[in-house]
Tab-separated table of C-alpha atoms in Angstrom:
chain	number	residue	atom	x	y	z
P	258	MET	CA	55.668	30.984	140.056
P	259	ILE	CA	55.156	31.180	136.300
P	260	SER	CA	55.378	34.804	135.117
P	261	ARG	CA	55.791	34.304	131.355
P	262	MET	CA	53.141	31.859	130.166
P	263	PHE	CA	51.209	32.139	126.926
P	264	CYS	CA	48.062	30.060	126.602
P	265	PHE	CA	46.985	28.808	123.174
P	266	GLY	CA	43.893	26.676	122.694
P	267	LEU	CA	44.112	23.554	120.537
P	268	LEU	CA	40.479	22.803	119.750
P	269	ASN	CA	38.869	19.837	118.040
P	270	CYS	CA	35.424	21.444	117.808
P	271	VAL	CA	33.808	24.683	116.671
P	272	PHE	CA	31.692	26.675	119.109
P	273	GLY	CA	28.426	28.241	117.967
P	274	ASP	CA	27.368	29.444	114.554
P	275	ASN	CA	30.093	31.324	112.676
P	276	ARG	CA	27.532	32.944	110.365
P	277	ASN	CA	25.524	34.606	113.132
P	278	ARG	CA	28.097	35.500	115.790
P	279	GLY	CA	29.435	38.608	114.031
P	280	VAL	CA	25.944	39.828	113.111
P	281	THR	CA	24.516	39.454	116.631
P	282	ILE	CA	27.505	40.907	118.456
P	283	GLY	CA	27.464	43.988	116.207
P	284	LYS	CA	24.102	45.002	117.701
P	285	LEU	CA	25.527	44.894	121.236
P	286	ILE	CA	28.992	46.412	120.854
P	287	SER	CA	29.495	50.173	120.493
P	288	VAL	CA	30.567	51.659	117.157
P	289	GLU	CA	33.954	52.640	118.612
P	290	GLN	CA	34.999	48.968	118.483
P	291	SER	CA	35.725	47.907	114.907
P	292	ALA	CA	37.566	44.571	115.112
P	293	PHE	CA	35.988	41.093	114.857
P	294	ILE	CA	32.523	42.444	113.981
P	295	LYS	CA	30.789	41.773	110.682
P	296	GLY	CA	30.370	44.941	108.627
P	297	ARG	CA	33.281	46.688	110.368
P	298	SER	CA	37.004	46.624	109.673
P	299	ILE	CA	39.963	46.599	112.041
P	300	LEU	CA	41.464	49.320	109.821
P	301	ASP	CA	38.649	51.769	110.661
P	302	GLY	CA	40.425	52.661	113.902
P	303	VAL	CA	43.767	53.184	112.130
P	304	LEU	CA	42.113	55.505	109.596
P	305	VAL	CA	40.390	57.548	112.317
P	306	ALA	CA	43.611	57.843	114.348
P	307	ASN	CA	45.589	59.049	111.319
P	308	GLU	CA	42.937	61.562	110.275
P	309	VAL	CA	42.579	63.027	113.773
P	310	VAL	CA	46.362	63.457	114.114
P	311	ASP	CA	46.612	65.034	110.648
P	312	PHE	CA	43.679	67.370	111.404
P	313	LEU	CA	45.267	68.572	114.661
P	314	LYS	CA	48.565	69.238	112.894
P	315	ARG	CA	46.958	71.138	109.993
P	316	LYS	CA	44.808	73.311	112.244
P	317	ASN	CA	47.622	73.899	114.778
P	318	LYS	CA	45.445	72.496	117.538
P	319	LYS	CA	46.598	70.714	120.681
P	320	GLY	CA	45.783	67.092	121.341
P	321	LEU	CA	46.855	64.124	123.443
P	322	ILE	CA	46.560	60.421	122.670
P	323	PHE	CA	46.594	57.944	125.557
P	324	LYS	CA	47.456	54.458	124.308
P	325	VAL	CA	46.431	51.978	127.021
P	326	ASP	CA	47.966	48.528	127.416
P	327	PHE	CA	46.515	45.676	129.472
P	328	GLU	CA	48.910	43.018	130.731
P	329	LYS	CA	48.182	39.561	129.262
P	330	ALA	CA	44.623	40.657	128.547
P	331	TYR	CA	43.222	37.302	127.378
P	332	ASP	CA	44.733	35.388	130.305
P	333	SER	CA	43.335	37.764	132.957
P	334	VAL	CA	39.624	37.831	132.094
P	335	GLU	CA	37.438	37.318	135.182
P	336	TRP	CA	34.686	34.865	134.227
P	337	SER	CA	32.167	36.179	136.757
P	338	PHE	CA	32.416	39.685	135.270
P	339	LEU	CA	32.057	38.315	131.740
P	340	LEU	CA	28.917	36.349	132.638
P	341	ASP	CA	27.419	39.368	134.461
P	342	ALA	CA	28.108	41.526	131.395
P	343	MET	CA	26.373	38.966	129.179
P	344	GLU	CA	23.364	38.935	131.510
P	345	ASN	CA	23.113	42.735	131.388
P	346	MET	CA	23.268	42.593	127.589
P	347	GLY	CA	20.260	40.274	127.520
P	348	PHE	CA	21.867	36.860	127.005
P	349	GLY	CA	19.610	34.125	128.405
P	350	LEU	CA	20.547	31.652	131.128
P	351	LYS	CA	21.058	28.824	128.616
P	352	TRP	CA	23.510	30.897	126.595
P	353	ARG	CA	25.446	31.927	129.696
P	354	ASN	CA	25.621	28.320	130.910
P	355	TRP	CA	26.971	27.218	127.530
P	356	VAL	CA	29.697	29.856	127.673
P	357	LYS	CA	30.458	29.001	131.301
P	358	SER	CA	30.828	25.323	130.379
P	359	CYS	CA	33.140	26.150	127.476
P	360	LEU	CA	35.345	28.191	129.798
P	361	SER	CA	35.330	26.085	132.966
P	362	THR	CA	35.865	22.671	131.356
P	363	SER	CA	39.016	23.706	129.509
P	364	LYS	CA	42.339	22.298	130.689
P	365	VAL	CA	45.896	23.409	129.965
P	366	SER	CA	49.401	22.096	130.423
P	367	VAL	CA	52.769	23.869	130.445
P	368	LEU	CA	55.632	22.985	128.142
P	369	VAL	CA	58.825	22.731	130.202
P	370	ASN	CA	61.899	22.280	128.011
P	371	GLY	CA	59.605	21.062	125.258
P	372	SER	CA	57.797	18.468	127.370
P	373	PRO	CA	54.178	18.972	128.584
P	374	THR	CA	53.373	18.812	132.285
P	375	GLY	CA	50.180	17.375	133.727
P	376	GLU	CA	46.912	19.097	132.803
P	377	PHE	CA	45.222	21.490	135.191
P	378	SER	CA	41.968	23.482	135.095
P	379	MET	CA	41.773	27.200	134.385
P	380	GLU	CA	40.053	29.584	136.793
P	381	ARG	CA	40.100	32.678	134.581
P	382	GLY	CA	41.090	33.844	131.133
P	383	LEU	CA	40.237	33.093	127.513
P	384	ARG	CA	42.132	30.755	125.223
P	385	GLN	CA	43.967	32.300	122.286
P	386	GLY	CA	42.991	30.369	119.203
P	387	ASP	CA	39.456	29.787	120.448
P	388	PRO	CA	37.108	31.197	117.736
P	389	LEU	CA	34.701	32.327	120.453
P	390	ALA	CA	37.354	34.233	122.446
P	391	PRO	CA	37.428	37.496	120.397
P	392	PHE	CA	33.655	37.945	120.773
P	393	LEU	CA	33.760	37.270	124.527
P	394	PHE	CA	36.618	39.741	124.880
P	395	LEU	CA	34.579	42.389	123.045
P	396	ILE	CA	31.792	41.920	125.589
P	397	MET	CA	34.378	42.414	128.351
P	398	THR	CA	35.818	45.629	126.920
P	399	GLU	CA	32.345	47.055	126.347
P	400	GLY	CA	32.288	47.508	130.122
P	401	LEU	CA	35.191	49.973	129.873
P	402	HIS	CA	33.362	51.897	127.156
P	403	LEU	CA	30.265	52.192	129.369
P	404	LEU	CA	32.361	53.312	132.362
P	405	ILE	CA	34.025	56.098	130.364
P	406	ASN	CA	30.653	57.183	128.932
P	407	GLU	CA	29.194	57.359	132.435
P	408	ALA	CA	32.160	59.464	133.589
P	409	LEU	CA	31.564	61.815	130.646
P	410	GLU	CA	27.847	62.141	131.399
P	411	LYS	CA	28.556	62.967	135.051
P	412	GLY	CA	31.205	65.532	134.104
P	413	LEU	CA	33.994	63.568	135.803
P	414	TYR	CA	36.063	63.318	132.649
P	415	LYS	CA	36.397	65.729	129.712
P	416	GLY	CA	39.577	64.544	128.035
P	417	VAL	CA	43.175	64.834	129.214
P	418	ASN	CA	43.136	68.606	129.701
P	419	GLY	CA	43.680	69.070	133.428
P	420	PRO	CA	44.940	67.309	136.580
P	421	ASP	CA	41.426	66.380	137.754
P	422	ASN	CA	40.573	64.777	134.413
P	423	VAL	CA	43.802	62.776	134.397
P	424	ILE	CA	43.200	61.478	137.924
P	425	ASN	CA	39.572	60.603	137.137
P	426	LEU	CA	40.604	58.750	133.976
P	427	LEU	CA	43.082	56.705	135.989
P	428	LYS	CA	40.345	55.951	138.537
P	429	VAL	CA	38.018	54.721	135.772
P	430	LEU	CA	40.726	52.420	134.415
P	431	LYS	CA	41.515	51.046	137.869
P	432	CYS	CA	37.810	50.463	138.589
P	433	PHE	CA	37.601	48.458	135.384
P	434	GLN	CA	40.737	46.568	136.398
P	435	ALA	CA	39.234	45.671	139.785
P	436	VAL	CA	36.029	44.167	138.370
P	437	SER	CA	37.234	42.669	135.073
P	438	GLY	CA	40.592	41.222	136.072
P	439	LEU	CA	42.365	43.047	133.214
P	440	LYS	CA	45.516	44.497	134.751
P	441	LEU	CA	46.494	47.974	133.569
P	442	ASN	CA	50.110	47.986	132.366
P	443	LEU	CA	51.209	51.598	132.791
P	444	LYS	CA	54.813	50.808	131.860
P	445	LYS	CA	53.719	49.955	128.309
P	446	SER	CA	50.935	52.561	128.151
P	447	LYS	CA	52.015	55.828	126.522
P	448	ILE	CA	50.896	59.430	126.049
P	449	TYR	CA	51.516	61.126	122.686
P	450	GLY	CA	51.318	64.893	122.311
P	451	ILE	CA	50.278	66.718	119.133
P	452	GLY	CA	51.091	70.425	119.183
P	453	VAL	CA	51.814	70.194	122.917
P	454	GLU	CA	55.085	71.214	124.568
P	455	ILE	CA	57.288	68.308	125.655
P	456	VAL	CA	57.388	69.651	129.219
P	457	GLU	CA	53.590	69.609	129.389
P	458	VAL	CA	53.377	66.049	128.046
P	459	GLN	CA	56.041	64.958	130.517
P	460	GLY	CA	53.884	66.386	133.312
P	461	TRP	CA	50.966	64.136	132.297
P	462	VAL	CA	53.366	61.197	132.003
P	463	ASN	CA	54.647	61.752	135.545
P	464	MET	CA	51.113	62.112	136.882
P	465	LEU	CA	49.888	58.867	135.287
P	466	GLY	CA	53.108	56.938	135.704
P	467	CYS	CA	53.052	55.817	132.063
P	468	GLY	CA	55.547	56.093	129.203
P	469	PHE	CA	56.381	59.111	127.006
P	470	GLY	CA	55.423	58.482	123.386
P	471	GLU	CA	56.621	60.219	120.235
P	472	LEU	CA	55.047	60.381	116.796
P	473	PRO	CA	54.928	58.357	114.655
P	474	PHE	CA	53.806	55.193	116.425
P	475	ILE	CA	52.506	51.808	115.330
P	476	TYR	CA	48.818	51.096	115.916
P	477	LEU	CA	47.365	47.723	114.910
P	478	GLY	CA	50.419	47.084	112.755
P	479	LEU	CA	50.279	50.347	110.755
P	480	PRO	CA	51.974	53.746	111.264
P	481	VAL	CA	50.089	56.739	112.685
P	482	GLY	CA	51.171	60.383	112.494
P	483	THR	CA	53.897	60.357	109.855
P	484	ALA	CA	54.575	61.450	106.279
P	485	LEU	CA	53.036	58.740	104.108
P	486	LYS	CA	55.412	59.365	101.190
P	487	ARG	CA	58.391	58.019	103.123
P	488	SER	CA	59.679	54.804	101.618
P	489	SER	CA	61.078	53.867	105.037
P	490	LEU	CA	57.510	53.135	106.225
P	491	TRP	CA	57.453	50.174	103.859
P	492	LEU	CA	60.764	48.646	104.956
P	493	PRO	CA	58.951	46.063	107.162
P	494	VAL	CA	57.000	44.895	104.094
P	495	ILE	CA	60.130	44.696	101.949
P	496	GLU	CA	62.097	42.866	104.628
P	497	LYS	CA	59.243	40.439	105.222
P	498	MET	CA	59.055	39.651	101.517
P	499	LYS	CA	62.814	39.039	101.440
P	500	ARG	CA	62.583	36.759	104.488
P	501	LYS	CA	59.877	34.738	102.770
P	502	LEU	CA	62.123	34.360	99.739
P	503	SER	CA	65.176	33.399	101.790
P	504	LEU	CA	63.401	30.143	102.691
P	505	TRP	CA	63.365	29.100	99.020
P	506	LYS	CA	66.031	28.608	96.385
P	507	ALA	CA	64.560	29.967	93.178
P	508	LYS	CA	66.767	27.863	90.890
P	509	MET	CA	65.533	24.679	92.574
P	510	ILE	CA	61.859	25.482	91.857
P	511	SER	CA	60.091	25.192	88.521
P	512	PHE	CA	58.605	28.261	86.822
P	513	GLY	CA	55.143	27.028	87.801
P	514	GLY	CA	56.213	26.759	91.426
P	515	ARG	CA	57.749	30.237	91.384
P	516	ARG	CA	54.560	31.645	89.879
P	517	THR	CA	52.497	30.071	92.667
P	518	LEU	CA	54.827	31.438	95.361
P	519	ILE	CA	54.810	34.928	93.858
P	520	LYS	CA	51.041	35.019	93.406
P	521	LEU	CA	49.876	33.438	96.670
P	522	VAL	CA	52.690	34.106	99.151
P	523	LEU	CA	54.575	37.209	98.071
P	524	GLY	CA	51.405	38.948	96.883
P	525	SER	CA	49.829	38.602	100.326
P	526	VAL	CA	52.855	39.965	102.237
P	527	SER	CA	52.025	43.568	101.327
P	528	LEU	CA	48.239	43.090	101.457
P	529	TYR	CA	47.644	44.535	104.946
P	530	TYR	CA	49.483	47.775	104.121
P	531	PHE	CA	47.782	47.967	100.712
P	532	LEU	CA	44.354	47.847	102.374
P	533	LEU	CA	44.812	51.381	103.755
P	534	LEU	CA	48.023	53.039	102.528
P	535	ARG	CA	48.972	54.189	99.017
P	536	ALA	CA	52.372	52.729	98.207
P	537	PRO	CA	54.961	55.187	96.799
P	538	VAL	CA	56.240	54.522	93.278
P	539	SER	CA	59.730	53.653	94.574
P	540	VAL	CA	58.292	51.015	96.920
P	541	LEU	CA	56.130	49.462	94.198
P	542	LYS	CA	59.161	49.362	91.915
P	543	THR	CA	61.230	47.643	94.627
P	544	LEU	CA	58.535	45.064	95.437
P	545	GLU	CA	57.964	44.269	91.770
P	546	GLY	CA	61.738	44.034	91.301
P	547	ILE	CA	61.954	41.448	94.091
P	548	ARG	CA	59.161	39.377	92.540
P	549	ASN	CA	60.612	39.727	89.047
P	550	ASN	CA	64.101	38.753	90.169
P	551	PHE	CA	62.822	35.706	92.052
P	552	PHE	CA	60.728	34.549	89.107
P	553	TRP	CA	63.762	34.467	86.813
P	554	GLY	CA	65.944	32.715	89.403
P	555	GLY	CA	67.841	35.767	90.652
P	556	GLY	CA	67.722	35.145	94.419
P	557	ASP	CA	66.016	37.103	97.181
P	558	GLY	CA	65.775	40.522	95.583
P	559	SER	CA	67.037	43.814	96.963
P	560	SER	CA	66.186	46.635	99.332
P	561	ILE	CA	65.405	50.230	98.392
P	562	GLY	CA	68.166	51.850	96.365
P	563	GLU	CA	70.091	48.598	95.726
P	564	LYS	CA	70.212	46.847	92.368
P	565	PRO	CA	69.092	43.202	92.337
P	566	LYS	CA	71.426	40.384	91.289
P	567	ARG	CA	71.674	40.454	87.505
P	568	VAL	CA	69.856	37.617	85.763
P	569	CYS	CA	68.396	37.317	82.296
P	570	HIS	CA	64.723	38.370	82.170
P	571	TRP	CA	63.381	36.844	78.995
P	572	VAL	CA	60.014	38.633	79.064
P	573	LYS	CA	59.089	42.053	80.419
P	574	TRP	CA	57.616	41.809	83.919
P	575	GLU	CA	54.676	44.002	82.863
P	576	LYS	CA	53.777	41.286	80.360
P	577	VAL	CA	54.310	38.413	82.824
P	578	VAL	CA	51.871	39.771	85.434
P	579	THR	CA	49.009	40.344	82.970
P	580	SER	CA	46.072	37.951	82.610
P	581	PHE	CA	46.128	34.702	80.647
P	582	GLU	CA	43.887	36.301	78.012
P	583	ARG	CA	46.562	38.952	77.360
P	584	GLY	CA	49.400	36.458	77.150
P	585	GLY	CA	50.633	36.723	80.748
P	586	LEU	CA	50.671	34.381	83.730
P	587	SER	CA	47.845	36.146	85.606
P	588	ILE	CA	50.079	37.010	88.581
P	589	GLY	CA	48.659	40.493	89.007
P	590	ASN	CA	50.189	43.953	89.233
P	591	LEU	CA	50.823	45.289	92.764
P	592	ASN	CA	49.939	48.852	91.776
P	593	ASP	CA	46.553	47.725	90.441
P	594	LEU	CA	45.990	45.641	93.581
P	595	ASN	CA	46.729	48.668	95.761
P	596	LEU	CA	44.326	50.867	93.772
P	597	CYS	CA	41.534	48.268	93.942
P	598	LEU	CA	41.843	47.788	97.698
P	599	LEU	CA	41.833	51.544	98.333
P	600	GLY	CA	38.942	52.005	95.921
P	601	LYS	CA	36.786	49.821	98.168
P	602	TRP	CA	36.864	52.627	100.772
P	603	TRP	CA	34.796	54.716	98.344
P	604	TRP	CA	32.144	52.001	98.278
P	605	ARG	CA	32.243	51.617	102.077
P	606	PHE	CA	31.897	55.396	102.520
P	607	MET	CA	28.671	55.357	100.519
P	608	VAL	CA	27.257	52.248	102.191
P	609	GLU	CA	28.278	52.659	105.849
P	610	ARG	CA	26.787	56.109	106.366
P	611	GLY	CA	26.160	55.701	110.088
P	612	SER	CA	29.541	54.213	111.012
P	613	LEU	CA	31.978	56.110	113.220
P	614	TRP	CA	34.762	56.426	110.652
P	615	VAL	CA	32.387	57.895	108.039
P	616	ARG	CA	31.114	60.473	110.549
P	617	VAL	CA	34.715	61.432	111.387
P	618	ILE	CA	35.611	61.864	107.704
P	619	LYS	CA	32.509	63.995	107.065
P	620	SER	CA	33.250	66.188	110.086
P	621	ILE	CA	36.859	66.814	108.993
P	622	TYR	CA	36.372	67.250	105.247
P	623	VAL	CA	33.896	69.053	103.059
P	624	ARG	CA	30.605	67.718	101.716
P	625	GLU	CA	30.656	64.064	100.607
P	626	GLY	CA	33.977	63.408	102.340
P	627	GLY	CA	35.895	65.010	99.472
P	628	LEU	CA	34.776	62.368	96.961
P	629	SER	CA	32.784	64.806	94.827
P	630	ARG	CA	34.289	65.813	91.485
P	631	ASP	CA	34.169	69.527	92.335
P	632	VAL	CA	36.285	69.191	95.497
P	633	VAL	CA	39.839	70.562	95.284
P	634	VAL	CA	42.133	68.092	97.052
P	635	GLY	CA	45.067	70.519	97.194
P	636	GLY	CA	43.723	72.289	100.280
P	637	MET	CA	43.552	69.082	102.298
P	638	GLY	CA	46.277	67.450	104.359
P	639	ARG	CA	49.301	66.166	102.436
P	640	ASN	CA	49.851	63.390	104.977
P	641	SER	CA	46.199	62.413	105.172
P	642	VAL	CA	45.375	58.773	104.503
P	643	TRP	CA	41.931	59.804	103.266
P	644	VAL	CA	43.345	62.279	100.728
P	645	LYS	CA	45.387	59.450	99.222
P	646	ILE	CA	42.184	57.411	98.985
P	647	ILE	CA	40.418	60.344	97.274
P	648	LYS	CA	43.204	60.538	94.684
P	649	VAL	CA	42.584	56.903	93.755
P	650	GLY	CA	39.580	58.137	91.755
P	651	GLU	CA	41.829	60.476	89.760
P	652	GLU	CA	44.409	57.752	89.114
P	653	LEU	CA	41.781	55.315	87.868
P	654	GLU	CA	40.231	57.943	85.599
P	655	LYS	CA	43.674	58.492	84.035
P	656	LYS	CA	43.617	54.769	83.229
P	657	GLY	CA	40.293	55.250	81.433
P	658	ILE	CA	38.099	53.939	84.269
P	659	ALA	CA	35.141	56.220	85.107
P	660	PHE	CA	35.443	55.328	88.772
P	661	ARG	CA	33.487	58.230	90.272
P	662	ASN	CA	30.403	57.339	88.253
P	663	SER	CA	30.689	53.574	88.717
P	664	PHE	CA	28.504	53.548	91.842
P	665	ARG	CA	24.743	53.879	91.782
P	666	ARG	CA	22.473	53.945	94.806
P	667	ILE	CA	19.447	51.661	94.653
P	668	VAL	CA	16.469	53.874	95.454
P	669	GLY	CA	14.269	51.346	97.283
P	670	ASN	CA	11.697	53.333	99.265
P	671	GLY	CA	13.689	56.522	98.627
P	672	VAL	CA	13.944	57.487	102.307
P	673	GLY	CA	17.734	57.216	102.571
P	674	THR	CA	18.631	58.501	99.110
P	675	SER	CA	19.442	62.180	98.550
P	676	PHE	CA	17.655	63.476	95.445
P	677	TRP	CA	20.398	65.918	94.421
P	678	GLU	CA	23.591	64.583	96.036
P	679	ASP	CA	23.463	60.795	95.577
P	680	VAL	CA	24.116	58.965	92.312
P	681	TRP	CA	20.858	57.068	91.829
P	682	ILE	CA	20.498	57.749	88.101
P	683	GLU	CA	23.061	56.366	85.648
P	684	GLU	CA	23.855	59.856	84.325
P	685	GLY	CA	25.384	60.883	87.684
P	686	ARG	CA	24.532	63.410	90.400
P	687	LEU	CA	21.516	65.537	89.521
P	688	ARG	CA	23.101	68.508	91.283
P	689	GLU	CA	25.881	68.518	88.683
P	690	LYS	CA	23.618	67.835	85.698
P	691	TYR	CA	20.830	70.291	86.577
P	692	ASN	CA	22.595	73.051	88.450
P	693	ARG	CA	19.996	75.742	87.684
P	694	LEU	CA	17.209	73.668	89.244
P	695	TYR	CA	19.455	72.788	92.186
P	696	ARG	CA	19.880	76.495	92.956
P	697	LEU	CA	16.079	76.880	92.876
P	698	GLU	CA	15.493	73.996	95.310
P	699	VAL	CA	14.296	75.095	98.779
P	700	ASN	CA	15.557	71.986	100.576
P	701	LYS	CA	18.835	70.934	98.979
P	702	ASN	CA	19.078	67.895	101.288
P	703	VAL	CA	15.699	66.533	100.225
P	704	THR	CA	15.460	62.772	99.723
P	705	VAL	CA	13.917	61.005	96.742
P	706	ALA	CA	10.964	60.049	98.961
P	707	GLY	CA	10.545	63.708	99.937
P	708	SER	CA	10.464	64.860	96.309
P	709	GLY	CA	6.995	63.513	95.649
P	710	VAL	CA	3.980	61.652	97.025
P	711	PHE	CA	2.093	58.426	96.378
P	712	GLU	CA	-1.433	59.052	95.103
P	713	GLY	CA	-2.846	55.600	95.640
P	714	ASP	CA	-0.260	53.329	94.044
P	715	MET	CA	0.915	55.992	91.594
P	716	TRP	CA	3.977	58.128	92.308
P	717	SER	CA	3.835	61.850	91.522
P	718	TRP	CA	6.926	64.105	91.558
P	719	LYS	CA	6.470	67.349	93.495
P	720	TRP	CA	9.284	69.863	94.069
P	721	ARG	CA	9.503	72.973	96.217
P	722	TRP	CA	11.074	75.855	94.307
P	723	ARG	CA	12.016	79.281	95.665
P	724	ARG	CA	10.130	80.652	92.656
P	725	ASN	CA	8.565	79.208	89.532
P	726	PRO	CA	11.109	77.940	86.941
P	727	ARG	CA	11.496	80.081	83.835
P	728	GLY	CA	13.573	80.308	80.668
P	729	ARG	CA	16.305	77.657	80.490
P	730	GLU	CA	15.144	76.302	83.833
P	731	LEU	CA	11.936	75.059	82.185
P	732	GLY	CA	13.987	73.136	79.625
P	733	GLU	CA	16.066	71.590	82.412
P	734	LEU	CA	12.900	70.657	84.313
P	735	GLU	CA	11.443	68.903	81.269
P	736	ARG	CA	14.665	66.905	80.714
P	737	LEU	CA	14.859	66.056	84.423
P	738	TRP	CA	11.259	64.840	84.522
P	739	LYS	CA	11.849	62.498	81.555
P	740	LEU	CA	15.117	61.208	83.021
P	741	ILE	CA	13.827	60.202	86.452
P	742	GLN	CA	10.686	58.368	85.374
P	743	GLY	CA	12.523	55.059	85.741
P	744	GLY	CA	13.812	55.858	89.224
P	745	LYS	CA	10.586	56.199	91.167
P	746	PRO	CA	10.488	54.969	94.784
P	747	ILE	CA	8.871	51.620	95.544
P	748	LYS	CA	5.908	51.819	97.883
P	749	GLY	CA	6.719	49.774	100.974
P	750	GLY	CA	10.143	48.910	99.547
P	751	ARG	CA	13.380	48.501	101.450
P	752	GLY	CA	15.923	51.203	102.158
P	753	PRO	CA	18.715	52.060	99.713
P	754	GLY	CA	21.864	50.097	99.006
P	755	ILE	CA	24.859	50.517	96.715
P	756	MET	CA	25.575	48.596	93.557
P	757	GLU	CA	28.243	48.904	90.888
P	758	SER	CA	26.899	49.800	87.490
């Protein structure tokens, strides 16, 4: 019997339409699932997990995280359950038959001592490497989401806060296992306690028969529940970069070849971490030192705290990484790359208003997710990933980039644009510019569309004040009226979007 077999699909065709799969599946899959869906990011879940853990620690609240593992998930998928799930989601018979044909006609062989055996047909499972497989697996796991939701609605499960809830959760997971074919692997599943006594966590572990987990832990390749300033978190990135370099002998490669390796290979090694985490100065210095040393033929660099092999650096590295226009080789600075990637979260926060991660951030932090200029970051969590992202705005402003005011919301029909809070005029938020009028406003959450009416095809501004403006307020009102004449809503226009000014 084969117990350790990994199935990879070698395909000579492409299934379906790559442009439409992610769009269509996003309408069917719940917002809790963020991977493999257009408009969502796999890092959304990592951000939410880190923020929840940090919030519980700051507020001295108790919490438990149950990290579930399914044994050989792709290889265990029951096709009949998958096709039933697709039918319940509204997929037509033709679609289901296409998927069934793609699954049932596949054949595999086993490599024994490097030699393939005869081919045989599969009776279950999805092929890793198949571009369609991630989307089919999402449809499968949506069944677990619906089961847990049903248990919540019926009051059978209210979180891991009592013996009955723990038993009911295990029953839900085993029900899903029975119908889907995905085998629950309790030996690799773990419970993590935040603010909970070890004895209490151990009790839940014994009841479920799973493993005992300790913070921090790795989730989707990134750390959760630890101090983000620790340079040790970045050791995997540093070691990976050194391993990449160990495959090459710098002195045997031309300067052009070294530049290409540094820009395309070594620059991408740290990319996944840079997408969410702010790299400490010591780590950035080490990574740049490795790249610098390799460029000048100095070997594979060094780890944190160690000096690289001494070689002659004919030009400052800060000059080398700059653009061609400034006399450099256009390699790019890792610190700037990190800031740019984190800055995109600001844009996503403004655009993806209904997404789960945005709702979590808004529920934990103050108005506008802490991105407003008048928010004091000092009172927020020191180990919060989101606080580091907020500080990106401050860092960029120190570089002379007016980052906070570089986003402007397109008004469209005005329904989804806040009159006072959103930046829809180039001058910035009206709440900050016209504070006296803002205090007079009856409905401070009013939209642009709600701040006036169409009289025929003509737009007329109409505000609701607590009392009539007077004194300096009249001067502010006159300036406001002149300013917003170019930002009127479009009758029958589309909803708002975000653009960079």
